[in-house]
PDB file of C-alpha atoms in Angstrom:
ATOM      1  CA  MET A   1       0.000   0.000   0.000  1.00  0.00           C
ATOM      2  CA  PRO A   2       1.520   3.356  -1.003  1.00  0.00           C
ATOM      3  CA  SER A   3       2.097   5.828   1.800  1.00  0.00           C
ATOM      4  CA  THR A   4      -0.194   8.823   2.236  1.00  0.00           C
ATOM      5  CA  VAL A   5       1.194  11.925   0.569  1.00  0.00           C
ATOM      6  CA  PHE A   6      -1.798  14.169   1.313  1.00  0.00           C
ATOM      7  CA  ASP A   7      -3.706  13.634   4.554  1.00  0.00           C
ATOM      8  CA  LEU A   8      -7.294  14.887   4.360  1.00  0.00           C
ATOM      9  CA  ALA A   9      -7.774  15.000   8.130  1.00  0.00           C
ATOM     10  CA  GLY A  10      -8.278  18.556   9.330  1.00  0.00           C
ATOM     11  CA  LYS A  11      -8.409  19.936   5.778  1.00  0.00           C
ATOM     12  CA  LYS A  12     -11.092  22.042   4.097  1.00  0.00           C
ATOM     13  CA  VAL A  13     -12.247  20.086   1.030  1.00  0.00           C
ATOM     14  CA  TRP A  14     -14.515  21.513  -1.671  1.00  0.00           C
ATOM     15  CA  VAL A  15     -16.576  19.031  -3.666  1.00  0.00           C
ATOM     16  CA  ALA A  16     -17.542  20.963  -6.804  1.00  0.00           C
ATOM     17  CA  GLY A  17     -20.698  19.366  -8.179  1.00  0.00           C
ATOM     18  CA  HIS A  18     -21.932  17.852  -4.908  1.00  0.00           C
ATOM     19  CA  ARG A  19     -25.508  17.645  -6.188  1.00  0.00           C
ATOM     20  CA  GLY A  20     -24.521  15.241  -8.954  1.00  0.00           C
ATOM     21  CA  MET A  21     -24.257  11.485  -8.546  1.00  0.00           C
ATOM     22  CA  VAL A  22     -20.456  11.385  -8.275  1.00  0.00           C
ATOM     23  CA  GLY A  23     -20.127  14.518  -6.188  1.00  0.00           C
ATOM     24  CA  GLY A  24     -22.767  13.267  -3.764  1.00  0.00           C
ATOM     25  CA  ALA A  25     -20.928   9.963  -3.385  1.00  0.00           C
ATOM     26  CA  ILE A  26     -17.653  11.777  -2.692  1.00  0.00           C
ATOM     27  CA  VAL A  27     -19.355  13.867   0.003  1.00  0.00           C
ATOM     28  CA  ARG A  28     -20.656  10.654   1.631  1.00  0.00           C
ATOM     29  CA  ARG A  29     -17.197   9.082   1.466  1.00  0.00           C
ATOM     30  CA  LEU A  30     -15.435  12.114   2.958  1.00  0.00           C
ATOM     31  CA  ALA A  31     -17.577  11.867   6.101  1.00  0.00           C
ATOM     32  CA  SER A  32     -15.073   9.373   7.518  1.00  0.00           C
ATOM     33  CA  GLU A  33     -11.941  11.381   6.681  1.00  0.00           C
ATOM     34  CA  GLY A  34     -12.091  13.955   9.464  1.00  0.00           C
ATOM     35  CA  CYS A  35     -12.162  16.888   7.061  1.00  0.00           C
ATOM     36  CA  GLU A  36     -14.443  19.883   6.640  1.00  0.00           C
ATOM     37  CA  VAL A  37     -16.480  19.395   3.456  1.00  0.00           C
ATOM     38  CA  LEU A  38     -17.405  22.527   1.506  1.00  0.00           C
ATOM     39  CA  VAL A  39     -20.252  22.531  -1.016  1.00  0.00           C
ATOM     40  CA  SER A  40     -21.774  25.240  -3.173  1.00  0.00           C
ATOM     41  CA  SER A  41     -25.039  25.634  -5.050  1.00  0.00           C
ATOM     42  CA  ARG A  42     -25.691  27.551  -8.269  1.00  0.00           C
ATOM     43  CA  LYS A  43     -26.945  30.395  -6.065  1.00  0.00           C
ATOM     44  CA  ASP A  44     -23.561  30.539  -4.331  1.00  0.00           C
ATOM     45  CA  VAL A  45     -21.424  30.388  -7.455  1.00  0.00           C
ATOM     46  CA  ASP A  46     -22.056  29.821 -11.162  1.00  0.00           C
ATOM     47  CA  LEU A  47     -19.086  27.702 -12.187  1.00  0.00           C
ATOM     48  CA  ARG A  48     -19.348  29.047 -15.742  1.00  0.00           C
ATOM     49  CA  ARG A  49     -18.514  32.568 -14.507  1.00  0.00           C
ATOM     50  CA  GLN A  50     -14.810  33.064 -13.858  1.00  0.00           C
ATOM     51  CA  GLU A  51     -15.163  36.018 -11.501  1.00  0.00           C
ATOM     52  CA  GLU A  52     -17.698  34.143  -9.358  1.00  0.00           C
ATOM     53  CA  VAL A  53     -15.467  31.085  -9.071  1.00  0.00           C
ATOM     54  CA  GLU A  54     -12.436  33.167  -8.137  1.00  0.00           C
ATOM     55  CA  ALA A  55     -14.409  35.157  -5.560  1.00  0.00           C
ATOM     56  CA  TRP A  56     -15.873  32.013  -3.978  1.00  0.00           C
ATOM     57  CA  LEU A  57     -12.476  30.321  -3.707  1.00  0.00           C
ATOM     58  CA  GLU A  58     -10.854  33.480  -2.353  1.00  0.00           C
ATOM     59  CA  LYS A  59     -13.517  33.645   0.362  1.00  0.00           C
ATOM     60  CA  ASN A  60     -13.590  29.931   1.318  1.00  0.00           C
ATOM     61  CA  ARG A  61      -9.934  28.928   0.762  1.00  0.00           C
ATOM     62  CA  PRO A  62     -10.202  25.130   0.510  1.00  0.00           C
ATOM     63  CA  ASP A  63      -7.077  23.012   0.919  1.00  0.00           C
ATOM     64  CA  ALA A  64      -8.279  20.477  -1.647  1.00  0.00           C
ATOM     65  CA  ILE A  65     -10.838  20.256  -4.461  1.00  0.00           C
ATOM     66  CA  PHE A  66     -12.656  17.377  -6.117  1.00  0.00           C
ATOM     67  CA  VAL A  67     -13.854  18.604  -9.540  1.00  0.00           C
ATOM     68  CA  ALA A  68     -16.969  16.462  -9.977  1.00  0.00           C
ATOM     69  CA  ALA A  69     -19.050  19.226 -11.567  1.00  0.00           C
ATOM     70  CA  ALA A  70     -19.998  18.533 -15.186  1.00  0.00           C
ATOM     71  CA  LYS A  71     -22.785  18.532 -17.727  1.00  0.00           C
ATOM     72  CA  VAL A  72     -23.362  14.824 -18.264  1.00  0.00           C
ATOM     73  CA  GLY A  73     -25.675  12.645 -20.334  1.00  0.00           C
ATOM     74  CA  GLY A  74     -25.959   9.654 -22.652  1.00  0.00           C
ATOM     75  CA  ILE A  75     -25.672   9.318 -26.428  1.00  0.00           C
ATOM     76  CA  PHE A  76     -28.943  11.147 -27.142  1.00  0.00           C
ATOM     77  CA  ALA A  77     -28.043  14.129 -24.962  1.00  0.00           C
ATOM     78  CA  ASN A  78     -24.522  14.399 -26.398  1.00  0.00           C
ATOM     79  CA  ASN A  79     -25.825  14.310 -29.953  1.00  0.00           C
ATOM     80  CA  SER A  80     -28.636  16.773 -29.245  1.00  0.00           C
ATOM     81  CA  TYR A  81     -26.707  19.435 -27.300  1.00  0.00           C
ATOM     82  CA  PRO A  82     -23.096  19.375 -28.561  1.00  0.00           C
ATOM     83  CA  ALA A  83     -22.489  23.084 -27.949  1.00  0.00           C
ATOM     84  CA  GLU A  84     -23.548  22.929 -24.295  1.00  0.00           C
ATOM     85  CA  PHE A  85     -21.639  19.709 -23.648  1.00  0.00           C
ATOM     86  CA  LEU A  86     -18.443  21.227 -25.007  1.00  0.00           C
ATOM     87  CA  TYR A  87     -18.766  24.813 -23.751  1.00  0.00           C
ATOM     88  CA  ASP A  88     -20.143  24.210 -20.262  1.00  0.00           C
ATOM     89  CA  ASN A  89     -17.604  21.519 -19.430  1.00  0.00           C
ATOM     90  CA  LEU A  90     -14.664  23.450 -20.876  1.00  0.00           C
ATOM     91  CA  ILE A  91     -15.489  26.667 -19.097  1.00  0.00           C
ATOM     92  CA  LEU A  92     -16.295  25.318 -15.644  1.00  0.00           C
ATOM     93  CA  GLU A  93     -13.187  23.119 -15.439  1.00  0.00           C
ATOM     94  CA  ALA A  94     -10.961  25.932 -16.682  1.00  0.00           C
ATOM     95  CA  ASN A  95     -12.425  28.361 -14.152  1.00  0.00           C
ATOM     96  CA  ILE A  96     -11.923  25.983 -11.224  1.00  0.00           C
ATOM     97  CA  VAL A  97      -8.384  24.891 -12.141  1.00  0.00           C
ATOM     98  CA  HIS A  98      -7.164  28.434 -12.783  1.00  0.00           C
ATOM     99  CA  ALA A  99      -8.773  29.845  -9.638  1.00  0.00           C
ATOM    100  CA  ALA A 100      -7.390  26.946  -7.577  1.00  0.00           C
ATOM    101  CA  HIS A 101      -3.899  27.908  -8.719  1.00  0.00           C
ATOM    102  CA  LYS A 102      -4.499  31.594  -7.984  1.00  0.00           C
ATOM    103  CA  VAL A 103      -5.574  31.025  -4.371  1.00  0.00           C
ATOM    104  CA  GLY A 104      -2.980  28.328  -3.648  1.00  0.00           C
ATOM    105  CA  VAL A 105      -5.123  25.196  -3.335  1.00  0.00           C
ATOM    106  CA  LYS A 106      -2.784  22.403  -2.228  1.00  0.00           C
ATOM    107  CA  LYS A 107      -4.398  19.453  -4.049  1.00  0.00           C
ATOM    108  CA  LEU A 108      -6.985  19.081  -6.816  1.00  0.00           C
ATOM    109  CA  LEU A 109      -8.490  15.990  -8.408  1.00  0.00           C
ATOM    110  CA  PHE A 110     -10.187  16.420 -11.783  1.00  0.00           C
ATOM    111  CA  LEU A 111     -12.762  13.797 -12.762  1.00  0.00           C
ATOM    112  CA  GLY A 112     -13.025  12.869 -16.418  1.00  0.00           C
ATOM    113  CA  SER A 113     -14.565   9.946 -18.272  1.00  0.00           C
ATOM    114  CA  SER A 114     -13.568   6.789 -20.125  1.00  0.00           C
ATOM    115  CA  CYS A 115     -14.947   8.365 -23.332  1.00  0.00           C
ATOM    116  CA  ILE A 116     -11.643  10.272 -23.657  1.00  0.00           C
ATOM    117  CA  TYR A 117     -10.093   7.236 -25.342  1.00  0.00           C
ATOM    118  CA  PRO A 118     -10.084   6.405 -29.072  1.00  0.00           C
ATOM    119  CA  LYS A 119     -13.089   4.450 -30.352  1.00  0.00           C
ATOM    120  CA  PHE A 120     -10.942   1.526 -31.457  1.00  0.00           C
ATOM    121  CA  ALA A 121      -8.289   1.582 -28.738  1.00  0.00           C
ATOM    122  CA  ASP A 122      -6.645  -1.717 -27.857  1.00  0.00           C
ATOM    123  CA  GLN A 123      -8.377  -3.489 -24.977  1.00  0.00           C
ATOM    124  CA  PRO A 124      -8.044  -3.171 -22.062  1.00  0.00           C
ATOM    125  CA  ILE A 125      -7.338   0.530 -22.526  1.00  0.00           C
ATOM    126  CA  VAL A 126      -4.195   1.800 -20.825  1.00  0.00           C
ATOM    127  CA  GLU A 127      -3.770   5.438 -19.841  1.00  0.00           C
ATOM    128  CA  GLU A 128      -1.168   5.910 -22.574  1.00  0.00           C
ATOM    129  CA  ALA A 129      -3.828   5.322 -25.266  1.00  0.00           C
ATOM    130  CA  LEU A 130      -5.036   8.900 -24.875  1.00  0.00           C
ATOM    131  CA  LEU A 131      -4.872  10.886 -28.162  1.00  0.00           C
ATOM    132  CA  THR A 132      -3.716   7.900 -30.216  1.00  0.00           C
ATOM    133  CA  GLY A 133      -6.838   7.684 -32.423  1.00  0.00           C
ATOM    134  CA  ALA A 134     -10.238   9.080 -33.375  1.00  0.00           C
ATOM    135  CA  LEU A 135     -12.933   9.471 -30.714  1.00  0.00           C
ATOM    136  CA  GLU A 136     -16.395   7.905 -30.706  1.00  0.00           C
ATOM    137  CA  PRO A 137     -18.468  10.488 -32.670  1.00  0.00           C
ATOM    138  CA  THR A 138     -21.579  10.198 -30.489  1.00  0.00           C
ATOM    139  CA  ASN A 139     -19.862  11.714 -27.444  1.00  0.00           C
ATOM    140  CA  GLU A 140     -16.817  13.514 -28.837  1.00  0.00           C
ATOM    141  CA  TRP A 141     -17.974  16.907 -27.516  1.00  0.00           C
ATOM    142  CA  TYR A 142     -17.902  15.719 -23.921  1.00  0.00           C
ATOM    143  CA  ALA A 143     -14.713  13.742 -24.512  1.00  0.00           C
ATOM    144  CA  ILE A 144     -12.826  16.733 -25.935  1.00  0.00           C
ATOM    145  CA  ALA A 145     -13.804  18.829 -22.913  1.00  0.00           C
ATOM    146  CA  LYS A 146     -12.558  16.137 -20.539  1.00  0.00           C
ATOM    147  CA  ILE A 147      -9.297  15.713 -22.458  1.00  0.00           C
ATOM    148  CA  ALA A 148      -8.799  19.468 -22.145  1.00  0.00           C
ATOM    149  CA  GLY A 149      -9.303  19.145 -18.388  1.00  0.00           C
ATOM    150  CA  ILE A 150      -6.588  16.513 -18.122  1.00  0.00           C
ATOM    151  CA  LYS A 151      -4.195  18.647 -20.128  1.00  0.00           C
ATOM    152  CA  LEU A 152      -5.057  21.725 -18.087  1.00  0.00           C
ATOM    153  CA  CYS A 153      -4.117  19.939 -14.864  1.00  0.00           C
ATOM    154  CA  GLN A 154      -0.891  18.735 -16.466  1.00  0.00           C
ATOM    155  CA  ALA A 155      -0.081  22.240 -17.687  1.00  0.00           C
ATOM    156  CA  TYR A 156      -0.532  23.838 -14.250  1.00  0.00           C
ATOM    157  CA  ARG A 157       1.544  21.039 -12.712  1.00  0.00           C
ATOM    158  CA  LYS A 158       4.309  21.562 -15.286  1.00  0.00           C
ATOM    159  CA  GLN A 159       4.386  25.366 -15.238  1.00  0.00           C
ATOM    160  CA  TYR A 160       3.492  26.151 -11.632  1.00  0.00           C
ATOM    161  CA  GLY A 161       4.166  22.916  -9.728  1.00  0.00           C
ATOM    162  CA  CYS A 162       0.498  22.541  -8.744  1.00  0.00           C
ATOM    163  CA  ASP A 163      -0.399  19.156  -7.279  1.00  0.00           C
ATOM    164  CA  PHE A 164      -3.329  18.665  -9.659  1.00  0.00           C
ATOM    165  CA  ILE A 165      -4.219  15.094 -10.664  1.00  0.00           C
ATOM    166  CA  SER A 166      -6.872  13.470 -12.880  1.00  0.00           C
ATOM    167  CA  ALA A 167      -8.989  10.329 -12.563  1.00  0.00           C
ATOM    168  CA  MET A 168     -10.941   8.759 -15.433  1.00  0.00           C
ATOM    169  CA  PRO A 169     -13.921   6.729 -14.188  1.00  0.00           C
ATOM    170  CA  THR A 170     -15.593   4.078 -16.288  1.00  0.00           C
ATOM    171  CA  ASN A 171     -19.400   3.942 -16.716  1.00  0.00           C
ATOM    172  CA  LEU A 172     -20.854   4.785 -13.307  1.00  0.00           C
ATOM    173  CA  TYR A 173     -24.251   4.076 -11.779  1.00  0.00           C
ATOM    174  CA  GLY A 174     -25.913   4.177  -8.374  1.00  0.00           C
ATOM    175  CA  PRO A 175     -27.940   6.437  -6.053  1.00  0.00           C
ATOM    176  CA  GLY A 176     -28.612   9.897  -7.469  1.00  0.00           C
ATOM    177  CA  ASP A 177     -28.295   8.785 -11.102  1.00  0.00           C
ATOM    178  CA  ASN A 178     -30.191  10.473 -13.928  1.00  0.00           C
ATOM    179  CA  PHE A 179     -33.227   8.391 -14.915  1.00  0.00           C
ATOM    180  CA  ASP A 180     -34.549  10.579 -17.734  1.00  0.00           C
ATOM    181  CA  LEU A 181     -34.806   8.230 -20.719  1.00  0.00           C
ATOM    182  CA  ASN A 182     -33.681  10.896 -23.211  1.00  0.00           C
ATOM    183  CA  SER A 183     -30.474  11.873 -21.426  1.00  0.00           C
ATOM    184  CA  SER A 184     -29.518   9.026 -19.090  1.00  0.00           C
ATOM    185  CA  HIS A 185     -26.714   6.506 -19.440  1.00  0.00           C
ATOM    186  CA  VAL A 186     -27.333   2.840 -20.120  1.00  0.00           C
ATOM    187  CA  VAL A 187     -27.805   1.450 -16.584  1.00  0.00           C
ATOM    188  CA  PRO A 188     -30.456   3.923 -15.351  1.00  0.00           C
ATOM    189  CA  ALA A 189     -32.139   3.867 -18.772  1.00  0.00           C
ATOM    190  CA  LEU A 190     -32.465   0.076 -18.675  1.00  0.00           C
ATOM    191  CA  LEU A 191     -33.541   0.068 -15.025  1.00  0.00           C
ATOM    192  CA  ARG A 192     -36.249   2.609 -15.869  1.00  0.00           C
ATOM    193  CA  LYS A 193     -37.389   0.691 -18.948  1.00  0.00           C
ATOM    194  CA  ALA A 194     -37.545  -2.614 -17.072  1.00  0.00           C
ATOM    195  CA  HIS A 195     -39.383  -1.026 -14.149  1.00  0.00           C
ATOM    196  CA  ASP A 196     -41.917   0.742 -16.360  1.00  0.00           C
ATOM    197  CA  ALA A 197     -42.495  -2.445 -18.372  1.00  0.00           C
ATOM    198  CA  LYS A 198     -43.027  -4.437 -15.193  1.00  0.00           C
ATOM    199  CA  GLU A 199     -45.475  -1.877 -13.791  1.00  0.00           C
ATOM    200  CA  ALA A 200     -47.392  -1.746 -17.089  1.00  0.00           C
ATOM    201  CA  GLY A 201     -47.493  -5.530 -17.497  1.00  0.00           C
ATOM    202  CA  ALA A 202     -45.718  -5.182 -20.863  1.00  0.00           C
ATOM    203  CA  SER A 203     -44.541  -8.246 -22.758  1.00  0.00           C
ATOM    204  CA  SER A 204     -41.168  -6.773 -23.775  1.00  0.00           C
ATOM    205  CA  ILE A 205     -38.688  -3.938 -23.455  1.00  0.00           C
ATOM    206  CA  THR A 206     -36.687  -2.366 -26.269  1.00  0.00           C
ATOM    207  CA  VAL A 207     -32.950  -1.710 -26.114  1.00  0.00           C
ATOM    208  CA  TRP A 208     -30.801   0.289 -28.510  1.00  0.00           C
ATOM    209  CA  GLY A 209     -28.693  -1.548 -31.091  1.00  0.00           C
ATOM    210  CA  THR A 210     -27.590  -5.155 -31.232  1.00  0.00           C
ATOM    211  CA  GLY A 211     -26.727  -5.618 -27.568  1.00  0.00           C
ATOM    212  CA  THR A 212     -23.277  -6.954 -28.489  1.00  0.00           C
ATOM    213  CA  PRO A 213     -21.070  -4.041 -27.352  1.00  0.00           C
ATOM    214  CA  ARG A 214     -19.200  -4.751 -24.139  1.00  0.00           C
ATOM    215  CA  ARG A 215     -19.101  -2.213 -21.333  1.00  0.00           C
ATOM    216  CA  GLU A 216     -17.472  -1.869 -17.932  1.00  0.00           C
ATOM    217  CA  PHE A 217     -19.473  -0.589 -14.955  1.00  0.00           C
ATOM    218  CA  LEU A 218     -18.596   0.678 -11.485  1.00  0.00           C
ATOM    219  CA  HIS A 219     -20.854   1.619  -8.585  1.00  0.00           C
ATOM    220  CA  VAL A 220     -20.528   5.309  -7.762  1.00  0.00           C
ATOM    221  CA  ASP A 221     -19.623   4.589  -4.124  1.00  0.00           C
ATOM    222  CA  ASP A 222     -16.659   2.525  -5.312  1.00  0.00           C
ATOM    223  CA  CYS A 223     -15.668   5.413  -7.589  1.00  0.00           C
ATOM    224  CA  ALA A 224     -15.822   7.857  -4.691  1.00  0.00           C
ATOM    225  CA  ASP A 225     -13.682   5.582  -2.562  1.00  0.00           C
ATOM    226  CA  ALA A 226     -11.115   5.335  -5.360  1.00  0.00           C
ATOM    227  CA  CYS A 227     -11.039   9.120  -5.786  1.00  0.00           C
ATOM    228  CA  VAL A 228     -10.428   9.717  -2.092  1.00  0.00           C
ATOM    229  CA  HIS A 229      -7.700   7.079  -2.197  1.00  0.00           C
ATOM    230  CA  LEU A 230      -6.023   8.803  -5.153  1.00  0.00           C
ATOM    231  CA  MET A 231      -6.265  12.195  -3.467  1.00  0.00           C
ATOM    232  CA  LYS A 232      -4.373  10.763  -0.502  1.00  0.00           C
ATOM    233  CA  VAL A 233      -1.701   8.608  -2.167  1.00  0.00           C
ATOM    234  CA  TYR A 234      -1.189   9.784  -5.768  1.00  0.00           C
ATOM    235  CA  SER A 235       0.768  12.729  -7.150  1.00  0.00           C
ATOM    236  CA  ASP A 236       1.763  12.595 -10.823  1.00  0.00           C
ATOM    237  CA  ASP A 237       0.783  14.088 -14.166  1.00  0.00           C
ATOM    238  CA  VAL A 238      -0.533  10.851 -15.708  1.00  0.00           C
ATOM    239  CA  HIS A 239      -4.296  10.438 -15.318  1.00  0.00           C
ATOM    240  CA  VAL A 240      -5.490   7.243 -13.610  1.00  0.00           C
ATOM    241  CA  ASN A 241      -8.229   4.914 -14.863  1.00  0.00           C
ATOM    242  CA  VAL A 242     -10.910   4.144 -12.267  1.00  0.00           C
ATOM    243  CA  GLY A 243     -12.843   1.003 -13.124  1.00  0.00           C
ATOM    244  CA  SER A 244     -13.844  -2.505 -12.162  1.00  0.00           C
ATOM    245  CA  GLY A 245     -11.460  -4.227 -14.570  1.00  0.00           C
ATOM    246  CA  THR A 246     -14.232  -6.445 -16.003  1.00  0.00           C
ATOM    247  CA  ASP A 247     -16.893  -5.948 -18.678  1.00  0.00           C
ATOM    248  CA  ILE A 248     -20.237  -7.362 -19.839  1.00  0.00           C
ATOM    249  CA  THR A 249     -22.320  -7.170 -23.037  1.00  0.00           C
ATOM    250  CA  ILE A 250     -25.278  -4.793 -23.112  1.00  0.00           C
ATOM    251  CA  LEU A 251     -27.549  -7.790 -23.675  1.00  0.00           C
ATOM    252  CA  GLU A 252     -26.118  -9.546 -20.606  1.00  0.00           C
ATOM    253  CA  LEU A 253     -26.512  -6.341 -18.626  1.00  0.00           C
ATOM    254  CA  THR A 254     -30.144  -6.042 -19.753  1.00  0.00           C
ATOM    255  CA  GLY A 255     -30.833  -9.592 -18.625  1.00  0.00           C
ATOM    256  CA  LEU A 256     -29.237  -8.945 -15.235  1.00  0.00           C
ATOM    257  CA  ILE A 257     -31.251  -5.757 -14.790  1.00  0.00           C
ATOM    258  CA  CYS A 258     -34.482  -7.555 -15.681  1.00  0.00           C
ATOM    259  CA  GLU A 259     -33.682 -10.119 -12.975  1.00  0.00           C
ATOM    260  CA  VAL A 260     -32.993  -7.399 -10.393  1.00  0.00           C
ATOM    261  CA  VAL A 261     -36.196  -5.515 -11.291  1.00  0.00           C
ATOM    262  CA  GLY A 262     -38.310  -8.644 -11.603  1.00  0.00           C
ATOM    263  CA  PHE A 263     -39.319  -8.196 -15.245  1.00  0.00           C
ATOM    264  CA  SER A 264     -39.707 -11.475 -17.150  1.00  0.00           C
ATOM    265  CA  GLY A 265     -40.680 -10.249 -20.628  1.00  0.00           C
ATOM    266  CA  ASP A 266     -38.753 -10.338 -23.890  1.00  0.00           C
ATOM    267  CA  ILE A 267     -35.819  -8.114 -24.875  1.00  0.00           C
ATOM    268  CA  VAL A 268     -36.341  -6.490 -28.306  1.00  0.00           C
ATOM    269  CA  HIS A 269     -33.549  -4.747 -30.226  1.00  0.00           C
ATOM    270  CA  ASP A 270     -34.035  -1.428 -32.044  1.00  0.00           C
ATOM    271  CA  LEU A 271     -31.440  -1.820 -34.804  1.00  0.00           C
ATOM    272  CA  SER A 272     -32.070   1.711 -36.062  1.00  0.00           C
ATOM    273  CA  LYS A 273     -30.246   3.030 -32.989  1.00  0.00           C
ATOM    274  CA  PRO A 274     -26.423   3.145 -32.735  1.00  0.00           C
ATOM    275  CA  ASP A 275     -24.333   0.682 -30.752  1.00  0.00           C
ATOM    276  CA  GLY A 276     -21.536   3.107 -30.019  1.00  0.00           C
ATOM    277  CA  THR A 277     -18.014   1.815 -29.346  1.00  0.00           C
ATOM    278  CA  PRO A 278     -17.861  -1.998 -29.756  1.00  0.00           C
ATOM    279  CA  ARG A 279     -15.903  -2.500 -26.541  1.00  0.00           C
ATOM    280  CA  LYS A 280     -14.619  -0.219 -23.808  1.00  0.00           C
ATOM    281  CA  LEU A 281     -12.712  -1.838 -20.969  1.00  0.00           C
ATOM    282  CA  MET A 282     -10.080   0.184 -19.184  1.00  0.00           C
ATOM    283  CA  SER A 283      -6.905  -1.250 -17.718  1.00  0.00           C
ATOM    284  CA  ALA A 284      -7.042  -1.234 -13.923  1.00  0.00           C
ATOM    285  CA  ASP A 285      -3.342  -2.006 -13.456  1.00  0.00           C
ATOM    286  CA  ARG A 286      -2.211   1.475 -12.421  1.00  0.00           C
ATOM    287  CA  LEU A 287      -4.962   1.869  -9.815  1.00  0.00           C
ATOM    288  CA  ARG A 288      -4.453  -1.664  -8.469  1.00  0.00           C
ATOM    289  CA  ALA A 289      -0.733  -0.930  -8.079  1.00  0.00           C
ATOM    290  CA  LEU A 290      -1.737   2.049  -5.945  1.00  0.00           C
ATOM    291  CA  GLY A 291      -3.534  -0.296  -3.568  1.00  0.00           C
ATOM    292  CA  TRP A 292      -7.199   0.073  -4.516  1.00  0.00           C
ATOM    293  CA  ALA A 293      -9.819  -2.412  -5.773  1.00  0.00           C
ATOM    294  CA  PRO A 294     -13.645  -2.237  -5.937  1.00  0.00           C
ATOM    295  CA  SER A 295     -15.804  -3.886  -3.267  1.00  0.00           C
ATOM    296  CA  ILE A 296     -19.334  -3.776  -4.780  1.00  0.00           C
ATOM    297  CA  SER A 297     -20.344  -6.511  -7.261  1.00  0.00           C
ATOM    298  CA  LEU A 298     -22.369  -5.578 -10.340  1.00  0.00           C
ATOM    299  CA  ARG A 299     -25.469  -7.479  -9.190  1.00  0.00           C
ATOM    300  CA  ASP A 300     -25.357  -5.951  -5.712  1.00  0.00           C
ATOM    301  CA  GLY A 301     -24.696  -2.523  -7.185  1.00  0.00           C
ATOM    302  CA  LEU A 302     -27.636  -2.761  -9.596  1.00  0.00           C
ATOM    303  CA  ALA A 303     -29.912  -3.839  -6.731  1.00  0.00           C
ATOM    304  CA  ASP A 304     -28.722  -0.807  -4.742  1.00  0.00           C
ATOM    305  CA  ALA A 305     -29.336   1.509  -7.705  1.00  0.00           C
ATOM    306  CA  TYR A 306     -32.844   0.127  -8.186  1.00  0.00           C
ATOM    307  CA  LYS A 307     -33.569   0.486  -4.478  1.00  0.00           C
ATOM    308  CA  ALA A 308     -32.456   4.129  -4.685  1.00  0.00           C
ATOM    309  CA  PHE A 309     -34.753   4.686  -7.677  1.00  0.00           C
ATOM    310  CA  LEU A 310     -37.733   3.167  -5.870  1.00  0.00           C
ATOM    311  CA  GLY A 311     -36.943   5.372  -2.888  1.00  0.00           C
ATOM    312  CA  GLY A 312     -36.873   8.531  -5.006  1.00  0.00           C
ATOM    313  CA  ASN A 313     -33.096   9.036  -4.778  1.00  0.00           C
ATOM    314  CA  TYR A 314     -32.584   9.866  -8.443  1.00  0.00           C
ATOM    315  CA  ALA A 315     -32.663  12.763 -10.884  1.00  0.00           C
ATOM    316  CA  GLU A 316     -34.414  13.483 -14.187  1.00  0.00           C
ATOM    317  CA  ARG A 317     -32.445  15.939 -16.306  1.00  0.00           C
ATOM    318  CA  VAL A 318     -33.443  16.461 -19.905  1.00  0.00           C
ATOM    319  CA  GLN A 319     -30.135  18.073 -20.983  1.00  0.00           C
ATOM    320  CA  GLY A 320     -27.816  16.606 -18.385  1.00  0.00           C
ATOM    321  CA  ASN A 321     -26.458  18.667 -15.529  1.00  0.00           C
ATOM    322  CA  ALA A 322     -23.766  21.225 -14.960  1.00  0.00           C
ATOM    323  CA  ALA A 323     -23.828  21.061 -11.163  1.00  0.00           C
TER     324      ALA A 323
END
């Protein structure tokens, strides 16, 4: 186990984007670290406004920042709102990173996404695959913004010696996820479809594409735990993949979700809809070498996500969220 290089105990820690699924999970995880957690709403600071971000950081002076704020969404949302997905994510990450440098924040972790990698990258995808090929067109706007965030952290580390690091989570799911069918990712979309079909007594549910693409999934609480671990033990310019290290086909995932929900109907494929990248499994070697591994199985995680949905712990955002 690597030694701690940044102890969170007694520190002031700002979780930017605490109202989102990932930010909320990080706030929950930090409760056991003995630190003071800072959060901010849109009323407190609009992250797209540089002067507001700088003023808020100058006033609150956090020791560390988790940049979990982002406009997020699935294939439909990315295709429908490319300008917002590129602009909002570029501007808010740039504002936070620059202001963090200006006020002397000691440590910053920027959260990206596995979509930063080339569409046909060798599997499993190592961190060094970044910028070695063309992106998946259906989410390139979001991907380009996240790549810029990685490079921004590297630039401030190189020029100013800032201890800014980046983590690239795989497909996440769990409490607080977005369940709007037009903008959600695959797990909440399928959970919602299976639930609605069960409640309606439908004979089938429809999924996009062939169901053959393979995807990796990680419960958001595992992601939060990994991010806190990286904040404490990691300090380098190379971004770190955060994933489970295993993958599953969309059809297999749909079957597992139907079991969890209790829907026994047929699975119908809408072949007019895109499959997206054929496979996306990230290498977990770097993170494992740093002493971290996930603890929540996919079945248990899906059951937890469905329980959260039934309990009302979810969001519905038509255009994603820039929390």
